[in-house]
Short mmCIF file of C-alpha atoms and ligand atoms in Angstrom, two decimals:
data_model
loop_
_atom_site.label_atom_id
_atom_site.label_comp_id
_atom_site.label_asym_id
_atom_site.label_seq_id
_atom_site.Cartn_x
_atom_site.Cartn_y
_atom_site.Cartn_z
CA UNK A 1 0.00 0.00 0.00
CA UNK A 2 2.81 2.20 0.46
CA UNK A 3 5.62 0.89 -1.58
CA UNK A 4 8.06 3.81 -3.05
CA UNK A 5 7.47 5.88 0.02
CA UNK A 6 9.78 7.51 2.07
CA UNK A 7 8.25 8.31 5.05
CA UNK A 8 10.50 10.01 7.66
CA UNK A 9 9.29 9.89 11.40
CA UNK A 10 11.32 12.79 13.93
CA UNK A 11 11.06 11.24 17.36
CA UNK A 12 11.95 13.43 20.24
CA UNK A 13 12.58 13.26 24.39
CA UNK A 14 8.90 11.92 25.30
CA UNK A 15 8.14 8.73 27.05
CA UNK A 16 5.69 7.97 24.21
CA UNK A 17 8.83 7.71 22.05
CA UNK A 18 8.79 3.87 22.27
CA UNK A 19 4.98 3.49 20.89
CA UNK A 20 6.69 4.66 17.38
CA UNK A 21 8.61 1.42 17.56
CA UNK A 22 4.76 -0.34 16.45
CA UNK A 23 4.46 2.97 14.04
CA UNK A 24 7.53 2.15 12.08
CA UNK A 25 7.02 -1.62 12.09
CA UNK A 26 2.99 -1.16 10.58
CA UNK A 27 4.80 1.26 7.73
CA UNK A 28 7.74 -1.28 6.48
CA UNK A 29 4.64 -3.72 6.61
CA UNK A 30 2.76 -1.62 4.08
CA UNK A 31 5.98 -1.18 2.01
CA UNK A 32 7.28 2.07 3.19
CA UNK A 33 11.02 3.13 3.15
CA UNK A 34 10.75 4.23 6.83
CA UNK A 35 13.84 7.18 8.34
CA UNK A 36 13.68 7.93 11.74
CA UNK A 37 15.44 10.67 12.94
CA UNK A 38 15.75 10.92 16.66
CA UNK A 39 17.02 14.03 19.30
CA UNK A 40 19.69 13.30 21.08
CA UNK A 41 17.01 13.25 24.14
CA UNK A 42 14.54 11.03 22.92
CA UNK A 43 17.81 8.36 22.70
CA UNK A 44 17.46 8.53 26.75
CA UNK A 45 13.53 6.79 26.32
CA UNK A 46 14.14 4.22 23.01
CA UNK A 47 17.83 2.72 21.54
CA UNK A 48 17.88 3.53 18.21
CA UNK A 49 19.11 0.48 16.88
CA UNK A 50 15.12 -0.81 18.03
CA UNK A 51 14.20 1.72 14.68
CA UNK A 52 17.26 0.50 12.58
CA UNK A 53 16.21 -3.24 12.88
CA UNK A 54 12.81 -2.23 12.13
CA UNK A 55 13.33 -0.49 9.16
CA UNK A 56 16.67 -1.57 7.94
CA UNK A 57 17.76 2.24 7.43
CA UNK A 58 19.93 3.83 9.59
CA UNK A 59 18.58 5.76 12.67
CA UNK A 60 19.96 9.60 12.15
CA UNK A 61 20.52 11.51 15.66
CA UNK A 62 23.94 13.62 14.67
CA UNK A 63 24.12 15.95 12.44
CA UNK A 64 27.58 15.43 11.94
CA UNK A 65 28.21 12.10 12.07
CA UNK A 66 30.31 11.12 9.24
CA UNK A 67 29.20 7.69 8.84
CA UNK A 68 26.28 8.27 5.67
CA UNK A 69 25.12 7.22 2.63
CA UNK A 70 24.83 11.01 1.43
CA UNK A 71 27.03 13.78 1.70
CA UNK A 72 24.74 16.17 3.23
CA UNK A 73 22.41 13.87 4.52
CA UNK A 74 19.62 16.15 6.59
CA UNK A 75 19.27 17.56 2.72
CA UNK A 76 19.19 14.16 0.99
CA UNK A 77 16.44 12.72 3.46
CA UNK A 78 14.61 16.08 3.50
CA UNK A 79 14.09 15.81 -0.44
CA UNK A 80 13.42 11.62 -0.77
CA UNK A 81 10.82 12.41 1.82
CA UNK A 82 6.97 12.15 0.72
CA UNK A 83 5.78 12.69 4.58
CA UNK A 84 7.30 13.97 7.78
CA UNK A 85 5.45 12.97 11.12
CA UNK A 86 7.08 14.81 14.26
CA UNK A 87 5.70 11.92 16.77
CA UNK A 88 5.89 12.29 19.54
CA UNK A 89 6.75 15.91 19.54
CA UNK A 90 8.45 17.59 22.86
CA UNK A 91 7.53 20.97 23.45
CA UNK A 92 11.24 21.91 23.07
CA UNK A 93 10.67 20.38 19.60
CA UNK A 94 7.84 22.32 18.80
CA UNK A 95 9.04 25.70 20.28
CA UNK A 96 12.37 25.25 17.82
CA UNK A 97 10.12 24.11 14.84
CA UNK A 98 8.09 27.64 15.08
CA UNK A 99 10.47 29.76 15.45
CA UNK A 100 13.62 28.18 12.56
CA UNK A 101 15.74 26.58 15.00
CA UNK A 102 17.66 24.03 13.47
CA UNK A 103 20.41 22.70 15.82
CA UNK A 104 19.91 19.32 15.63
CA UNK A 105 19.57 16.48 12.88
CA UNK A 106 15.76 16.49 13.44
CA UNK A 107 14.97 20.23 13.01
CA UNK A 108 17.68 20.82 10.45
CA UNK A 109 16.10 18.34 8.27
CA UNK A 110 12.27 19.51 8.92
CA UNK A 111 13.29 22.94 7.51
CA UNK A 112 14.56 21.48 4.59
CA UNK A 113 12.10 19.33 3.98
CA UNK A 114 9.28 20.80 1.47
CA UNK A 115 6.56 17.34 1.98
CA UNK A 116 3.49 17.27 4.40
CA UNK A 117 4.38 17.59 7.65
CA UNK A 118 2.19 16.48 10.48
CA UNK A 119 3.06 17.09 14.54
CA UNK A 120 1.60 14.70 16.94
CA UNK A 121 2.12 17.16 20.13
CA UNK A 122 2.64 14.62 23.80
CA UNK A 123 3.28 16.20 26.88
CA UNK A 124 1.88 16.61 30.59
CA UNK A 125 -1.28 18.62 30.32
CA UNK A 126 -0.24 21.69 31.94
CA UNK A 127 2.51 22.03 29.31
CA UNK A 128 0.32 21.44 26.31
CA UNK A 129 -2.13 23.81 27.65
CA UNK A 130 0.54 26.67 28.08
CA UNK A 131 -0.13 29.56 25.91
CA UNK A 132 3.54 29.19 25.05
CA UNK A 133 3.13 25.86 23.25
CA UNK A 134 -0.35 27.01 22.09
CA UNK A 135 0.87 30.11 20.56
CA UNK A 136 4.05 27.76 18.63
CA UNK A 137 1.45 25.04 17.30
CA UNK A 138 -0.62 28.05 15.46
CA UNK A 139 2.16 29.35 14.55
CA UNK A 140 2.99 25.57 12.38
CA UNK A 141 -0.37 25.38 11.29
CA UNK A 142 0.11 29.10 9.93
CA UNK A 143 3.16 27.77 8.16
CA UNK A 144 1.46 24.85 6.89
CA UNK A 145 2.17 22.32 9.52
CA UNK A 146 -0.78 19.94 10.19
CA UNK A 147 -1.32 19.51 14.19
CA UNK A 148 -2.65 15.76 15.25
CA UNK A 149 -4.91 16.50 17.97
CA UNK A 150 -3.60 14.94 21.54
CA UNK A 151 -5.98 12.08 22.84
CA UNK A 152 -6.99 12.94 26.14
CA UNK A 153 -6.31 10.46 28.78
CA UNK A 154 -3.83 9.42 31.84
CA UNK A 155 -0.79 10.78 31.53
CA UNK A 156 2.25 8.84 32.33
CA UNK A 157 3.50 11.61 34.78
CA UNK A 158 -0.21 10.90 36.82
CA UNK A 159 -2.19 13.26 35.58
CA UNK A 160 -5.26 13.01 33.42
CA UNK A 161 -6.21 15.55 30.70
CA UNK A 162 -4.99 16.42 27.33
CA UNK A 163 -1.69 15.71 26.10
CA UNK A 164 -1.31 11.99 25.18
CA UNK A 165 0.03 11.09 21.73
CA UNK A 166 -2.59 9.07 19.94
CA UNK A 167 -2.11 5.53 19.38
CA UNK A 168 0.58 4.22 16.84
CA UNK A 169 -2.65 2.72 14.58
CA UNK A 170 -4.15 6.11 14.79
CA UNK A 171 -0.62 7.88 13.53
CA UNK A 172 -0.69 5.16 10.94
CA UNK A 173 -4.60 6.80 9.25
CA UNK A 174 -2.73 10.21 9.19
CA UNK A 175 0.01 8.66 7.36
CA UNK A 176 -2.13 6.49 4.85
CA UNK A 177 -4.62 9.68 4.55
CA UNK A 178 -1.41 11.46 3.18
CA UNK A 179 -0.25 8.53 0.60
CA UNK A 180 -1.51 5.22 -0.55
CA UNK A 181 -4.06 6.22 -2.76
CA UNK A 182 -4.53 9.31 -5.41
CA UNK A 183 -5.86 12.21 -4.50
CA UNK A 184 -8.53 11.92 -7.10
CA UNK A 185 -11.56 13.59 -5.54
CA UNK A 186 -10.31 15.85 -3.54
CA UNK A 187 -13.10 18.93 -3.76
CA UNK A 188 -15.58 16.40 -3.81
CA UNK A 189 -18.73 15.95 -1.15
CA UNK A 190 -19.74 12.56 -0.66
CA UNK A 191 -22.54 11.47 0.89
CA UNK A 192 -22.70 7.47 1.88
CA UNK A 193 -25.79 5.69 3.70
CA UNK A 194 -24.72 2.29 5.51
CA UNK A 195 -25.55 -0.19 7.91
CA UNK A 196 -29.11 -1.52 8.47
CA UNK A 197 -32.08 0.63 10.13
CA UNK A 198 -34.23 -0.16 12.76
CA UNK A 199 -38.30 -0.05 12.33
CA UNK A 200 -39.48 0.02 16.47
CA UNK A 201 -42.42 -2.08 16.95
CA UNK A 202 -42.29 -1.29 20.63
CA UNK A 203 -39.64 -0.29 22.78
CA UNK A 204 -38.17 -3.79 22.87
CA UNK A 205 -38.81 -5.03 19.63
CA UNK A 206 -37.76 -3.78 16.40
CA UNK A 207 -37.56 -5.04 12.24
CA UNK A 208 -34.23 -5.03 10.62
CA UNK A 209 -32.01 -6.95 8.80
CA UNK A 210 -28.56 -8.86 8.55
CA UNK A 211 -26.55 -5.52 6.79
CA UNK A 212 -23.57 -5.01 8.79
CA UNK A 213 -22.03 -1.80 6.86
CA UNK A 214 -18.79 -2.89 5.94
CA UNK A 215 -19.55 -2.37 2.10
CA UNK A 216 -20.71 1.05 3.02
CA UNK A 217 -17.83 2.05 5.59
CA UNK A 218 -15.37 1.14 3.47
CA UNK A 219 -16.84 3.39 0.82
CA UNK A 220 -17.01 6.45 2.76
CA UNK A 221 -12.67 5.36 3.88
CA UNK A 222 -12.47 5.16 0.03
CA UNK A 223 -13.64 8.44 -0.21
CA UNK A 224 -12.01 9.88 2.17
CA UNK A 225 -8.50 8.26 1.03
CA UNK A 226 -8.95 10.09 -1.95
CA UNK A 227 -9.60 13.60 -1.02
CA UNK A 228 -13.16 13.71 -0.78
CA UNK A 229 -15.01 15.31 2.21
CA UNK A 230 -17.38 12.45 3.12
CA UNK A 231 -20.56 12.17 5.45
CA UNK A 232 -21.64 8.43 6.68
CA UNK A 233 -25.15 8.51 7.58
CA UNK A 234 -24.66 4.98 9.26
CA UNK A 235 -27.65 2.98 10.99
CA UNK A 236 -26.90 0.55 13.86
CA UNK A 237 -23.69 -1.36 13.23
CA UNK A 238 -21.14 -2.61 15.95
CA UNK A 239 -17.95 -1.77 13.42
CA UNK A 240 -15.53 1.68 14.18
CA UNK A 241 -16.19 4.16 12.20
CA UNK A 242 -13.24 5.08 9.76
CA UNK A 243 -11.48 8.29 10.79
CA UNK A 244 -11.52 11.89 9.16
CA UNK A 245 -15.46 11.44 8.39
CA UNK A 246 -18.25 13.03 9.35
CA UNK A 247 -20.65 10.27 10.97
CA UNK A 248 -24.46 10.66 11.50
CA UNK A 249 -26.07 7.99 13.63
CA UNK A 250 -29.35 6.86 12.58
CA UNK A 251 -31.76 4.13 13.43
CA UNK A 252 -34.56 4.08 11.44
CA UNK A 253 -35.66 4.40 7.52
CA UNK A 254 -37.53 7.90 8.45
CA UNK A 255 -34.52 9.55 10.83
CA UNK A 256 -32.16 8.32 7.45
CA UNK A 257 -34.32 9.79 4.83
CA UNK A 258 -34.57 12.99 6.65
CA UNK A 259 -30.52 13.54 7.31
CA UNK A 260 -30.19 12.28 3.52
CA UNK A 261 -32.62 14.82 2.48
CA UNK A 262 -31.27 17.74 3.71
CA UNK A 263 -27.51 16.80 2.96
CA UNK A 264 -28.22 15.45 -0.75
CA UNK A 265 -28.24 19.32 -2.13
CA UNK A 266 -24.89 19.86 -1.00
CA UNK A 267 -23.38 16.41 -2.80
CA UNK A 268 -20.97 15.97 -6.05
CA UNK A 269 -21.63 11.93 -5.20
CA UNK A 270 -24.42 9.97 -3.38
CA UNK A 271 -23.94 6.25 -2.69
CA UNK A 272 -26.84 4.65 -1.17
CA UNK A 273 -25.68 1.60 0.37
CA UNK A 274 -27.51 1.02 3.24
CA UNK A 275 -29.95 -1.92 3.92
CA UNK A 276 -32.84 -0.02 4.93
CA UNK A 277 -35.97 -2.01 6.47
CA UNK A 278 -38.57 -2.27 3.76
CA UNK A 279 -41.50 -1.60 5.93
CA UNK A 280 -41.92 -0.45 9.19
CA UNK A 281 -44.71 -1.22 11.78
CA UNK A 282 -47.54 1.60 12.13
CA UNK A 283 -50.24 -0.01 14.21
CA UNK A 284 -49.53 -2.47 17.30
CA UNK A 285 -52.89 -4.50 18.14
CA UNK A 286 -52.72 -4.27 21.58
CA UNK A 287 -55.33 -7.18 21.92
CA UNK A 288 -53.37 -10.03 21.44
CA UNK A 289 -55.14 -12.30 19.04
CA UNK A 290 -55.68 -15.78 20.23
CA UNK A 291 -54.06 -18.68 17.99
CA UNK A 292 -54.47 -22.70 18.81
CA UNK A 293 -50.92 -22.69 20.19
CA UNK A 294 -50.83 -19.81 21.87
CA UNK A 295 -51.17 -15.60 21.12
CA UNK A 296 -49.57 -12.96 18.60
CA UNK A 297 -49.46 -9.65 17.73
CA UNK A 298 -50.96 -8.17 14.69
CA UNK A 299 -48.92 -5.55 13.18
CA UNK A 300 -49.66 -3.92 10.74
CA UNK A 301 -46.88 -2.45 8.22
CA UNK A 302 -46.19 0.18 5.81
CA UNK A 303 -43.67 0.56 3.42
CA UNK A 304 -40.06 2.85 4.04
CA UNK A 305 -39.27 5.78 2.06
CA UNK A 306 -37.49 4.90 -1.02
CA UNK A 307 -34.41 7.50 -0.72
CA UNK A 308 -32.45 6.21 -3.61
CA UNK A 309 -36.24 6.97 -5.80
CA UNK A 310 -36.04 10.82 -4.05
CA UNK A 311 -32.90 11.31 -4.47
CA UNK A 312 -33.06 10.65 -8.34
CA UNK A 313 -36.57 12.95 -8.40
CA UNK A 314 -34.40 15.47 -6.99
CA UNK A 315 -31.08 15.20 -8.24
CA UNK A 316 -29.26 18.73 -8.34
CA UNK A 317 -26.89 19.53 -11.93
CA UNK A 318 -24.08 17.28 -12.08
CA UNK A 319 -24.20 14.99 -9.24
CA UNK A 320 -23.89 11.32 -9.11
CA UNK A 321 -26.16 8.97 -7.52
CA UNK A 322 -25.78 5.09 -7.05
CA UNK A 323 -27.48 2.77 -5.36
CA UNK A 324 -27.11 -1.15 -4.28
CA UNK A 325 -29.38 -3.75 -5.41
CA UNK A 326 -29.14 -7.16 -3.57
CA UNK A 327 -31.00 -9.75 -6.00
CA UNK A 328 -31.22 -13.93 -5.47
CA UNK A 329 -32.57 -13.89 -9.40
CA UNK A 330 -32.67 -12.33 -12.42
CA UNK A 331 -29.56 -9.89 -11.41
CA UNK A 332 -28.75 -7.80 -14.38
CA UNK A 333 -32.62 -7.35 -15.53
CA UNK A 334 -33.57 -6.02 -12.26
CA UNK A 335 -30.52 -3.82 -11.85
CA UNK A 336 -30.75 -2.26 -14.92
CA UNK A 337 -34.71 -2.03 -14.72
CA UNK A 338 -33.76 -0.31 -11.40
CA UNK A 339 -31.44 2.18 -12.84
CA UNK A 340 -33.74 3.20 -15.21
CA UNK A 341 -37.24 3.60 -12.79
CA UNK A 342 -35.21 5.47 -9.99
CA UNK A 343 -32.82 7.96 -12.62
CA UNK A 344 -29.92 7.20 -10.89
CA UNK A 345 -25.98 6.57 -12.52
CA UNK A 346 -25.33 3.45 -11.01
CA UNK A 347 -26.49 0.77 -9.53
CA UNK A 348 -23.82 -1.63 -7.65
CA UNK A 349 -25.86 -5.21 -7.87
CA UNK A 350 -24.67 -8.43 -6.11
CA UNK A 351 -25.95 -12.07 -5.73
CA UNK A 352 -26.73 -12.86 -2.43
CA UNK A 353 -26.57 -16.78 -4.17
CA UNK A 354 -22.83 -16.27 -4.88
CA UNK A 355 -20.41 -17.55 -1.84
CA UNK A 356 -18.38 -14.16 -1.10
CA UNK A 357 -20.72 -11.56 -1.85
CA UNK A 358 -23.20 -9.73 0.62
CA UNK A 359 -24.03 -9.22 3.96
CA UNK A 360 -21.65 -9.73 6.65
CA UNK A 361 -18.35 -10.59 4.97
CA UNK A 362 -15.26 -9.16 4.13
CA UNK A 363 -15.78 -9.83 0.16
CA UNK A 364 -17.69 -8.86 -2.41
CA UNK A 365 -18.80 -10.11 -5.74
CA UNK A 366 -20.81 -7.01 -7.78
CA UNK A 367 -21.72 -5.84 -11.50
CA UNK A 368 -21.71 -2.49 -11.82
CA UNK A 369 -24.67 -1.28 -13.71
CA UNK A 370 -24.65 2.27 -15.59
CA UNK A 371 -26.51 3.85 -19.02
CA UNK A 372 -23.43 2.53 -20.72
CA UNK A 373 -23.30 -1.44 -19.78
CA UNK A 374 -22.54 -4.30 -16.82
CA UNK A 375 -18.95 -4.48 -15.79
CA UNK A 376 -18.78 -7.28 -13.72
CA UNK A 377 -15.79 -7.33 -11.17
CA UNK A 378 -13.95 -10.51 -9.61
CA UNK A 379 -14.24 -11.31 -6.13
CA UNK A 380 -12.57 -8.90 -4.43
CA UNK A 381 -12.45 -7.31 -0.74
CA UNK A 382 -14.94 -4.36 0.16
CA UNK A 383 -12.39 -2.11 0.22
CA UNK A 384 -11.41 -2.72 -2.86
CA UNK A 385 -14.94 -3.05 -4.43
CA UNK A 386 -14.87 0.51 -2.91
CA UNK A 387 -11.85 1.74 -4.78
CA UNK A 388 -13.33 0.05 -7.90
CA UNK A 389 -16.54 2.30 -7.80
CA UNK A 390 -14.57 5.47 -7.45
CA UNK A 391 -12.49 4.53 -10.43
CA UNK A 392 -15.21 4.05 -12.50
CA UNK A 393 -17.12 7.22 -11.39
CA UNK A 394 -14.08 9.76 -11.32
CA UNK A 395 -13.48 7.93 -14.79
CA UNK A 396 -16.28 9.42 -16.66
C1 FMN B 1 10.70 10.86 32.04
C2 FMN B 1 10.56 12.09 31.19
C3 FMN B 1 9.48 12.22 30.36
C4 FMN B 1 9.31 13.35 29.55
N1 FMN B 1 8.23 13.45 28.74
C5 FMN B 1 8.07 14.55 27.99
C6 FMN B 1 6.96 14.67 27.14
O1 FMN B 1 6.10 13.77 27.02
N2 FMN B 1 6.82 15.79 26.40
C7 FMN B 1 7.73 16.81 26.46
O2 FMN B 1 7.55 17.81 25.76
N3 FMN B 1 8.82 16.71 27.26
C8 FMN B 1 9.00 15.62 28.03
N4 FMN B 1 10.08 15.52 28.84
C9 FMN B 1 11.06 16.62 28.85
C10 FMN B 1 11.92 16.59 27.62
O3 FMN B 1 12.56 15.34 27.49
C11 FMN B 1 12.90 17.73 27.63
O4 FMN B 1 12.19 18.96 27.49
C12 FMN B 1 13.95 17.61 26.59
O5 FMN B 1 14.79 18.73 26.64
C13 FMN B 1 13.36 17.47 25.20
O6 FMN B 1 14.38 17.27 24.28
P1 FMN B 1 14.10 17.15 22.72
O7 FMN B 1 12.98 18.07 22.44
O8 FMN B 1 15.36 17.57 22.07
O9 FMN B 1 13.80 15.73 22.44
C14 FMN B 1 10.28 14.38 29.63
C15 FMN B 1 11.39 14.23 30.45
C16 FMN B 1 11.52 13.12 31.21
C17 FMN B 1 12.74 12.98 32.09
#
């Protein structure tokens, strides 16, 4: 995912230093050329020959030391580099970074270095929250810096507040944000519906169905890995959502349509993939109705919006709609039929008979269905099947 990459990861006197041991291992896992770069300080908390065996490069702490590849090695790195993370970053760090100091290997090379550079601030609360540091982390962002947001949590000096460096898997996003895919839609507003919804029959019982949302949550990550600014209006699942979207929890058909509704106008692309309950109860018989082998209920139902049918009734000047179409027979007749009756662009079909596709696992088999034909994909993962619809759509 990230072959050809040179990422370059500044690691300075925190105690979260060793957590970017796990950071540097997940990037040479996806490929990466991984450089650390370490202060002198931050040698006190991790050896660096933990980073040189992880990445097979050599860990840089002195600017002068003789022993490199390059002749002017802080420049060399600086250039190769496609992403600079500052993680974690000391105060000290930060302070020098603001204001041009460059008197060690890590802050020399950072000034030379013209890539995206992200600062993952750790440090006891009190610090953080010191004007001071404040003041030096608006100054990066002024110059272009991207600031990762501390977690809040307990502090390894006791405390608990703001301040701790976010997980190594959480660094990772950031970094895979920056570079394993194409920036192909950035500009773009994507909307994405996923996950089942819930119809209440009363407050214990409710009418839904298997979905589980991974198709749709790993369209919206698509999205987002590509530039776009996406919303995830998600019903019920029990799966994380991915990071840098916007998530709206839903549970039923009526709370969907109504969030869909009044986001649609805004959308370049609407992708309607959620599994949302086909009816929904309207009338409870409270009598219970007597039966030979005991009593039921009689509901009675009525049918959900169909948002994919309003959004194509209502479709603003250039924007893309596609929906999902989950068929046992007569796939490609049904799909198309559907593409046709609800004026949308696509429709994304798959067999529920084939082994692989559908609810609930990590594969997918789909056709996708436009004006111009069926293109019918291999099995493939959902994230991929995600990628797949986004090259066809930015295609056009
Ligand atoms: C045990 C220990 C933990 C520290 N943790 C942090 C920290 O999380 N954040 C921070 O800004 N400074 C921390 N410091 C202080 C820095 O190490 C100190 O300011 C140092 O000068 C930073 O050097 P550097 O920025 O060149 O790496 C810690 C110091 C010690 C002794």
């Amino acid at each position: 995912m990230l072959k050809g990459k040179c990422v370059v990861l500044g690691v300075t006197g925190s105690i979260a230093a060793y957590k970017i041991a796990s950071l540097a291992s997940a990037l040479v896992k996806l490929g990466a050329d991984v450089n650390v770069i370490m202060t002198k300080n931050a040698t006190n908390f991790i050896n660096p020959i933990t980073f040189e065996t992880l990445t097979s490069n050599k860990c840089l702490v002195d600017t002068f030391d003789r022993n490199f590849q390059f002749n002017v090695e802080h420049v060399a790195l600086a250039k190769r580099a496609d992403i600079f993370m500052v993680a974690p970053a000391s105060a000290n760090v930060i302070g020098k970074m603001a204001h041009g100091i460059a008197d060690d290997m890590l802050t020399t090379t950072i000034l030379a270095a013209k890539c995206k550079k992200l600062v993952s601030p750790a440090m006891n609360t009190n610090m953080f929250e010191n004007q001071i540091v404040q003041d030096n982390l608006e100054t990066l962002r002024k110059y272009g810096f991207e600031i990762i947001d501390p977690a809040n949590g307990y502090l390894a000096c006791g405390d608990t507040g703001a301040g701790k460096m976010p997980e190594p898997e959480v660094l990772l996003q950031y970094i895979i944000r920056e570079l394993a895919h194409n920036h192909d839609m950035v500009g773009k507003k994507v909307l994405v519906t996923a996950g089942p919804t819930e119809e209440a029959i009363d407050p214990v019982r409710y009418i839904t169905n298997h979905s589980t949302g991974k198709m749709g949550y790993a369209i919206a990550k698509a999205a987002m890995e590509r530039g776009a600014d996406v919303t995830l209006v998600s019903g019920p699942v029990a799966i994380e959502p991915p990071m840098f979207v916007n998530v709206v929890p839903v549970r039923s058909a009526a709370e969907m349509a109504e969030v869909v509704k009044n986001a649609a106008g805004e959308c370049d692309i609407i992708i309607k993939s959620a599994a949302v309950a086909d009816y929904r109860p309207i009338n409870v018989a409270t009598e219970k109705i007597k039966k030979k082998d005991g009593e039921a209920s009689c509901i009675e139902l009525e049918r959900t919006e169909d948002i994919l049918a309003y959004l194509g009734a209502h479709r603003k000047e250039g924007q893309f709609i596609c929906g999902f179409s989950m068929e046992t027979e007569n796939m490609l007749e049904n799909s198309s039929a559907k593409l046709k009756k609800k004026n949308v662009d696509m429709i994304v079909a798959n067999n529920l008979r084939t082994s692989g596709a559908g609810f609930g696992t990590d594969t997918n088999v789909v056709t996708l269905i436009t004006a111009d034909g069926a293109k019918e994909l291999p099995i493939m993962t959902k994230e991929e099947v995600a990628h797949a619809i986004f090259d066809e759509i930015v295609g056009r």
